[in-house]
C-alpha cells in the first residue's frame, strides 16, 4: 500500500447505512426519464445537503402541514387528540437518540393528514418525520417524485424486504438523530384487527447506532373519509358527521434489550 493511501475495507467489515444506500441508489434503473428522476431524488434524500434542499423542503412541509391542519378543522365534526405531548415532548427535548413512531394504517390519507395535528413550530425539516411511503402509489411521475422527496417521504417497495433502499435511508436518518415514522402493517387495513407487523421496524431498532425511542400511535376515522374500494379515490370530508380520534402511547425504550 502506497504511503498516505487509506486501508481498503475487508470483506466482512460492516458498512454504514449511508454507504449501503449509496450503492443501492447506483443500482437503480435509469432507462426512462421517470427512472432517472426517481434515482436522482433518492440520492438527494439520502444526502439532503444541497443548499437548495432545506428551503424547498421547508416550503413543501410547511404548506402541506398547514393544508392538512385546515382539512382537520374544516372536514371533521370533532378531532380528539389524546396525549400528543408524549410525542412533542420527546421531539422538542434536547435528545441524544432518534425517534421512531409506529401507527396503524387506515387509509391513503393517513400521512400527511395526521401530521396536521402537530404544532406549527414543528413544521420544519428537523421537526417533521421521515416516513416510508409506497413507491408505486406516490412516485409515479417526476413532479410527484420531487414533491414527495422534499416532503421527506422515502420511496418504499412493498414486499421488497428489510434490506431495501428505503430501510437503509431510514437507518441513515436515525443515525442522524432524526424522527422516522413507519406504518408497520405495510398496507392499508380497514378491518377490525391489526395485521402482522413487517420486520423493517425491528431491523431499524436493532441496527441504529443509538437505540431509537419508539412511540406507538393509534388513530381512527380516516377509513370513513377514504374507504377502500370507492370508485373515486378522493377523500370525502364531512364536517357534520366525521370524527377523528388520535391516541399517542407511552415511549418505549429498547436500550436494555
Short mmCIF file of C-alpha atoms in Angstrom, two decimals:
data_model
loop_
_atom_site.label_atom_id
_atom_site.label_comp_id
_atom_site.label_asym_id
_atom_site.label_seq_id
_atom_site.Cartn_x
_atom_site.Cartn_y
_atom_site.Cartn_z
CA UNK A 1 0.00 0.00 0.00
CA UNK A 2 1.43 3.36 -1.01
CA UNK A 3 2.15 5.99 1.66
CA UNK A 4 -0.87 8.09 2.50
CA UNK A 5 -3.34 5.63 0.98
CA UNK A 6 -6.27 4.67 3.17
CA UNK A 7 -6.62 0.99 4.02
CA UNK A 8 -9.26 -0.84 1.99
CA UNK A 9 -12.29 -2.31 3.71
CA UNK A 10 -12.09 -6.01 4.45
CA UNK A 11 -14.96 -8.12 3.04
CA UNK A 12 -16.57 -8.76 6.42
CA UNK A 13 -16.20 -5.21 7.76
CA UNK A 14 -19.65 -3.71 8.37
CA UNK A 15 -20.64 -0.78 6.20
CA UNK A 16 -22.75 2.18 7.22
CA UNK A 17 -26.37 2.53 6.08
CA UNK A 18 -25.28 5.58 4.08
CA UNK A 19 -22.74 3.61 2.06
CA UNK A 20 -25.17 0.74 1.52
CA UNK A 21 -27.86 3.17 0.42
CA UNK A 22 -25.46 4.94 -1.97
CA UNK A 23 -24.63 1.61 -3.53
CA UNK A 24 -28.31 0.74 -3.93
CA UNK A 25 -29.04 4.14 -5.47
CA UNK A 26 -26.29 3.47 -8.01
CA UNK A 27 -28.02 0.24 -8.99
CA UNK A 28 -31.39 1.85 -9.68
CA UNK A 29 -32.50 1.58 -13.32
CA UNK A 30 -32.22 4.78 -15.34
CA UNK A 31 -33.55 3.79 -18.74
CA UNK A 32 -36.50 6.21 -18.67
CA UNK A 33 -37.00 9.80 -17.55
CA UNK A 34 -39.12 8.60 -14.63
CA UNK A 35 -36.45 6.12 -13.50
CA UNK A 36 -33.72 8.76 -13.72
CA UNK A 37 -35.89 11.17 -11.75
CA UNK A 38 -36.51 8.58 -9.03
CA UNK A 39 -32.80 7.78 -8.74
CA UNK A 40 -31.95 11.50 -8.59
CA UNK A 41 -34.39 12.25 -5.78
CA UNK A 42 -33.46 9.14 -3.81
CA UNK A 43 -29.86 10.31 -3.85
CA UNK A 44 -30.86 13.86 -2.86
CA UNK A 45 -32.96 12.49 0.02
CA UNK A 46 -30.06 10.43 1.27
CA UNK A 47 -27.70 13.39 1.38
CA UNK A 48 -30.20 16.25 2.00
CA UNK A 49 -27.22 18.59 1.94
CA UNK A 50 -27.61 20.74 -1.18
CA UNK A 51 -28.02 24.47 -0.43
CA UNK A 52 -31.48 24.49 -2.02
CA UNK A 53 -32.76 21.39 -0.20
CA UNK A 54 -33.68 22.88 3.16
CA UNK A 55 -35.66 25.95 1.94
CA UNK A 56 -37.59 23.88 -0.62
CA UNK A 57 -38.27 21.11 1.86
CA UNK A 58 -39.40 23.66 4.44
CA UNK A 59 -41.81 25.17 1.90
CA UNK A 60 -43.31 21.78 0.98
CA UNK A 61 -43.60 20.59 4.58
CA UNK A 62 -45.00 23.88 5.88
CA UNK A 63 -47.57 24.27 3.10
CA UNK A 64 -48.70 20.65 3.36
CA UNK A 65 -48.96 20.74 7.14
CA UNK A 66 -50.97 23.97 7.01
CA UNK A 67 -53.31 22.50 4.41
CA UNK A 68 -53.79 19.37 6.48
CA UNK A 69 -54.46 21.40 9.64
CA UNK A 70 -57.18 23.26 7.71
CA UNK A 71 -58.61 19.96 6.44
CA UNK A 72 -58.81 18.69 10.01
CA UNK A 73 -60.51 21.86 11.24
CA UNK A 74 -62.99 22.12 8.37
CA UNK A 75 -63.51 18.49 7.40
CA UNK A 76 -64.27 16.81 10.72
CA UNK A 77 -67.08 17.39 13.19
CA UNK A 78 -64.67 16.66 16.02
CA UNK A 79 -60.94 15.96 16.34
CA UNK A 80 -59.96 14.25 19.60
CA UNK A 81 -56.25 14.02 20.37
CA UNK A 82 -55.05 12.22 23.48
CA UNK A 83 -51.55 12.65 24.90
CA UNK A 84 -49.92 14.36 21.92
CA UNK A 85 -47.42 15.77 24.41
CA UNK A 86 -45.88 12.31 24.75
CA UNK A 87 -44.59 12.77 21.20
CA UNK A 88 -43.92 16.51 21.12
CA UNK A 89 -42.07 16.46 24.44
CA UNK A 90 -39.64 13.88 23.05
CA UNK A 91 -39.24 15.68 19.73
CA UNK A 92 -38.59 19.08 21.30
CA UNK A 93 -36.30 17.90 24.06
CA UNK A 94 -32.55 18.11 23.66
CA UNK A 95 -32.45 14.46 22.77
CA UNK A 96 -29.43 12.27 22.15
CA UNK A 97 -31.34 9.44 20.49
CA UNK A 98 -33.52 9.20 17.39
CA UNK A 99 -37.26 8.59 17.41
CA UNK A 100 -39.41 6.02 15.63
CA UNK A 101 -43.19 6.32 15.61
CA UNK A 102 -45.41 3.43 14.52
CA UNK A 103 -49.12 3.59 13.77
CA UNK A 104 -52.00 1.69 12.26
CA UNK A 105 -52.83 2.45 8.63
CA UNK A 106 -56.50 3.19 7.90
CA UNK A 107 -56.32 5.00 4.55
CA UNK A 108 -54.05 6.59 1.97
CA UNK A 109 -54.54 10.00 3.62
CA UNK A 110 -53.19 8.91 7.00
CA UNK A 111 -49.98 10.60 6.01
CA UNK A 112 -49.93 13.56 5.59
CA UNK A 113 -53.35 14.27 7.17
CA UNK A 114 -52.33 13.01 10.58
CA UNK A 115 -49.44 15.47 10.75
CA UNK A 116 -51.89 18.35 10.63
CA UNK A 117 -52.30 17.74 14.37
CA UNK A 118 -48.69 18.73 15.02
CA UNK A 119 -47.97 22.25 16.33
CA UNK A 120 -46.82 24.72 13.69
CA UNK A 121 -43.41 25.14 15.30
CA UNK A 122 -42.57 21.57 14.18
CA UNK A 123 -43.44 22.19 10.50
CA UNK A 124 -39.75 22.16 9.56
CA UNK A 125 -37.38 19.53 8.13
CA UNK A 126 -35.90 18.99 11.60
CA UNK A 127 -39.28 18.81 13.33
CA UNK A 128 -41.11 16.67 10.77
CA UNK A 129 -40.89 12.91 10.34
CA UNK A 130 -39.21 10.98 7.58
CA UNK A 131 -41.64 8.27 6.57
CA UNK A 132 -41.62 5.20 4.36
CA UNK A 133 -44.25 5.55 1.61
CA UNK A 134 -45.34 3.14 -1.12
CA UNK A 135 -43.27 3.87 -4.23
CA UNK A 136 -45.87 2.54 -6.67
CA UNK A 137 -48.52 4.91 -5.30
CA UNK A 138 -46.54 8.08 -4.66
CA UNK A 139 -43.56 8.09 -7.03
CA UNK A 140 -45.40 7.84 -10.35
CA UNK A 141 -44.23 11.00 -12.13
CA UNK A 142 -41.17 13.30 -11.93
CA UNK A 143 -43.30 16.09 -10.41
CA UNK A 144 -44.63 13.73 -7.72
CA UNK A 145 -41.10 12.47 -7.17
CA UNK A 146 -39.91 15.97 -6.32
CA UNK A 147 -42.90 16.74 -4.08
CA UNK A 148 -42.75 13.57 -2.00
CA UNK A 149 -38.96 13.57 -1.81
CA UNK A 150 -38.93 17.13 -0.47
CA UNK A 151 -41.81 16.10 1.82
CA UNK A 152 -39.45 13.57 3.43
CA UNK A 153 -41.37 10.53 2.19
CA UNK A 154 -38.94 7.73 1.33
CA UNK A 155 -39.90 5.60 -1.72
CA UNK A 156 -40.54 2.07 -0.46
CA UNK A 157 -41.16 -1.09 -2.46
CA UNK A 158 -43.83 -3.06 -0.62
CA UNK A 159 -42.66 -6.65 -0.44
CA UNK A 160 -39.08 -5.56 -1.16
CA UNK A 161 -37.75 -6.88 2.14
CA UNK A 162 -35.97 -5.29 5.08
CA UNK A 163 -32.67 -4.72 3.26
CA UNK A 164 -34.06 -2.48 0.53
CA UNK A 165 -33.04 1.13 -0.14
CA UNK A 166 -35.89 2.66 1.90
CA UNK A 167 -34.84 0.89 5.10
CA UNK A 168 -31.20 1.86 4.55
CA UNK A 169 -32.21 5.51 4.14
CA UNK A 170 -34.39 5.23 7.24
CA UNK A 171 -31.44 3.85 9.20
CA UNK A 172 -29.24 6.65 7.91
CA UNK A 173 -31.75 9.23 9.11
CA UNK A 174 -31.93 7.56 12.52
CA UNK A 175 -28.15 7.69 12.74
CA UNK A 176 -28.51 11.43 12.16
CA UNK A 177 -30.77 11.58 15.24
CA UNK A 178 -33.90 12.18 13.18
CA UNK A 179 -37.53 11.09 13.53
CA UNK A 180 -38.72 8.23 11.28
CA UNK A 181 -42.36 7.16 11.03
CA UNK A 182 -43.43 3.70 9.86
CA UNK A 183 -46.75 2.00 9.17
CA UNK A 184 -45.60 -1.49 10.18
CA UNK A 185 -48.68 -3.24 8.79
CA UNK A 186 -47.24 -2.47 5.36
CA UNK A 187 -50.58 -1.66 3.72
CA UNK A 188 -53.97 -0.11 4.38
CA UNK A 189 -56.05 -2.11 6.81
CA UNK A 190 -59.68 -1.19 7.48
CA UNK A 191 -60.51 -4.44 9.27
CA UNK A 192 -61.13 -4.91 12.99
CA UNK A 193 -57.70 -6.42 13.75
CA UNK A 194 -54.16 -5.16 13.23
CA UNK A 195 -52.22 -7.04 10.57
CA UNK A 196 -48.97 -8.85 11.26
CA UNK A 197 -46.20 -6.25 11.52
CA UNK A 198 -43.38 -6.22 8.98
CA UNK A 199 -39.82 -6.65 10.18
CA UNK A 200 -38.35 -3.36 8.97
CA UNK A 201 -39.04 -1.55 12.25
CA UNK A 202 -37.24 -4.28 14.19
CA UNK A 203 -34.20 -4.00 11.97
CA UNK A 204 -34.05 -0.23 12.38
CA UNK A 205 -34.36 -0.52 16.17
CA UNK A 206 -31.62 -3.16 16.30
CA UNK A 207 -29.13 -1.62 13.87
CA UNK A 208 -29.34 2.11 14.57
CA UNK A 209 -26.15 3.46 16.13
CA UNK A 210 -28.16 4.73 19.12
CA UNK A 211 -31.24 2.75 20.14
CA UNK A 212 -34.28 4.76 19.00
CA UNK A 213 -37.11 5.70 21.30
CA UNK A 214 -40.24 4.05 19.87
CA UNK A 215 -43.59 5.80 20.27
CA UNK A 216 -46.77 3.97 19.24
CA UNK A 217 -49.75 5.86 17.84
CA UNK A 218 -53.31 4.84 17.05
CA UNK A 219 -55.98 6.72 15.19
CA UNK A 220 -59.38 6.02 13.70
CA UNK A 221 -61.72 7.97 11.47
CA UNK A 222 -59.84 8.25 8.18
CA UNK A 223 -61.31 4.94 6.97
CA UNK A 224 -64.66 6.71 6.73
CA UNK A 225 -63.15 9.64 4.86
CA UNK A 226 -61.46 7.45 2.26
CA UNK A 227 -62.79 3.87 2.33
CA UNK A 228 -61.21 1.17 0.22
CA UNK A 229 -62.97 0.22 -3.00
CA UNK A 230 -64.63 3.56 -3.69
CA UNK A 231 -64.93 4.49 -7.36
CA UNK A 232 -63.39 7.91 -6.96
CA UNK A 233 -60.08 7.69 -4.99
CA UNK A 234 -60.60 11.05 -3.27
CA UNK A 235 -61.29 11.85 0.38
CA UNK A 236 -64.87 12.66 1.42
CA UNK A 237 -64.73 15.03 4.34
CA UNK A 238 -67.95 15.65 6.28
CA UNK A 239 -67.75 18.40 8.92
CA UNK A 240 -71.20 17.40 10.23
CA UNK A 241 -70.53 13.70 10.67
CA UNK A 242 -66.88 12.60 10.75
CA UNK A 243 -64.80 12.31 13.91
CA UNK A 244 -61.05 11.75 14.04
CA UNK A 245 -59.53 10.19 17.14
CA UNK A 246 -55.77 10.10 17.76
CA UNK A 247 -54.02 8.45 20.69
CA UNK A 248 -50.28 8.69 21.39
CA UNK A 249 -48.86 5.94 23.58
CA UNK A 250 -46.05 5.90 26.09
CA UNK A 251 -42.49 5.98 24.67
CA UNK A 252 -40.86 2.55 24.65
CA UNK A 253 -37.16 2.20 25.43
CA UNK A 254 -35.47 -0.88 23.95
CA UNK A 255 -32.00 0.05 25.17
CA UNK A 256 -31.94 -2.77 27.74
CA UNK A 257 -32.73 -5.34 25.06
#
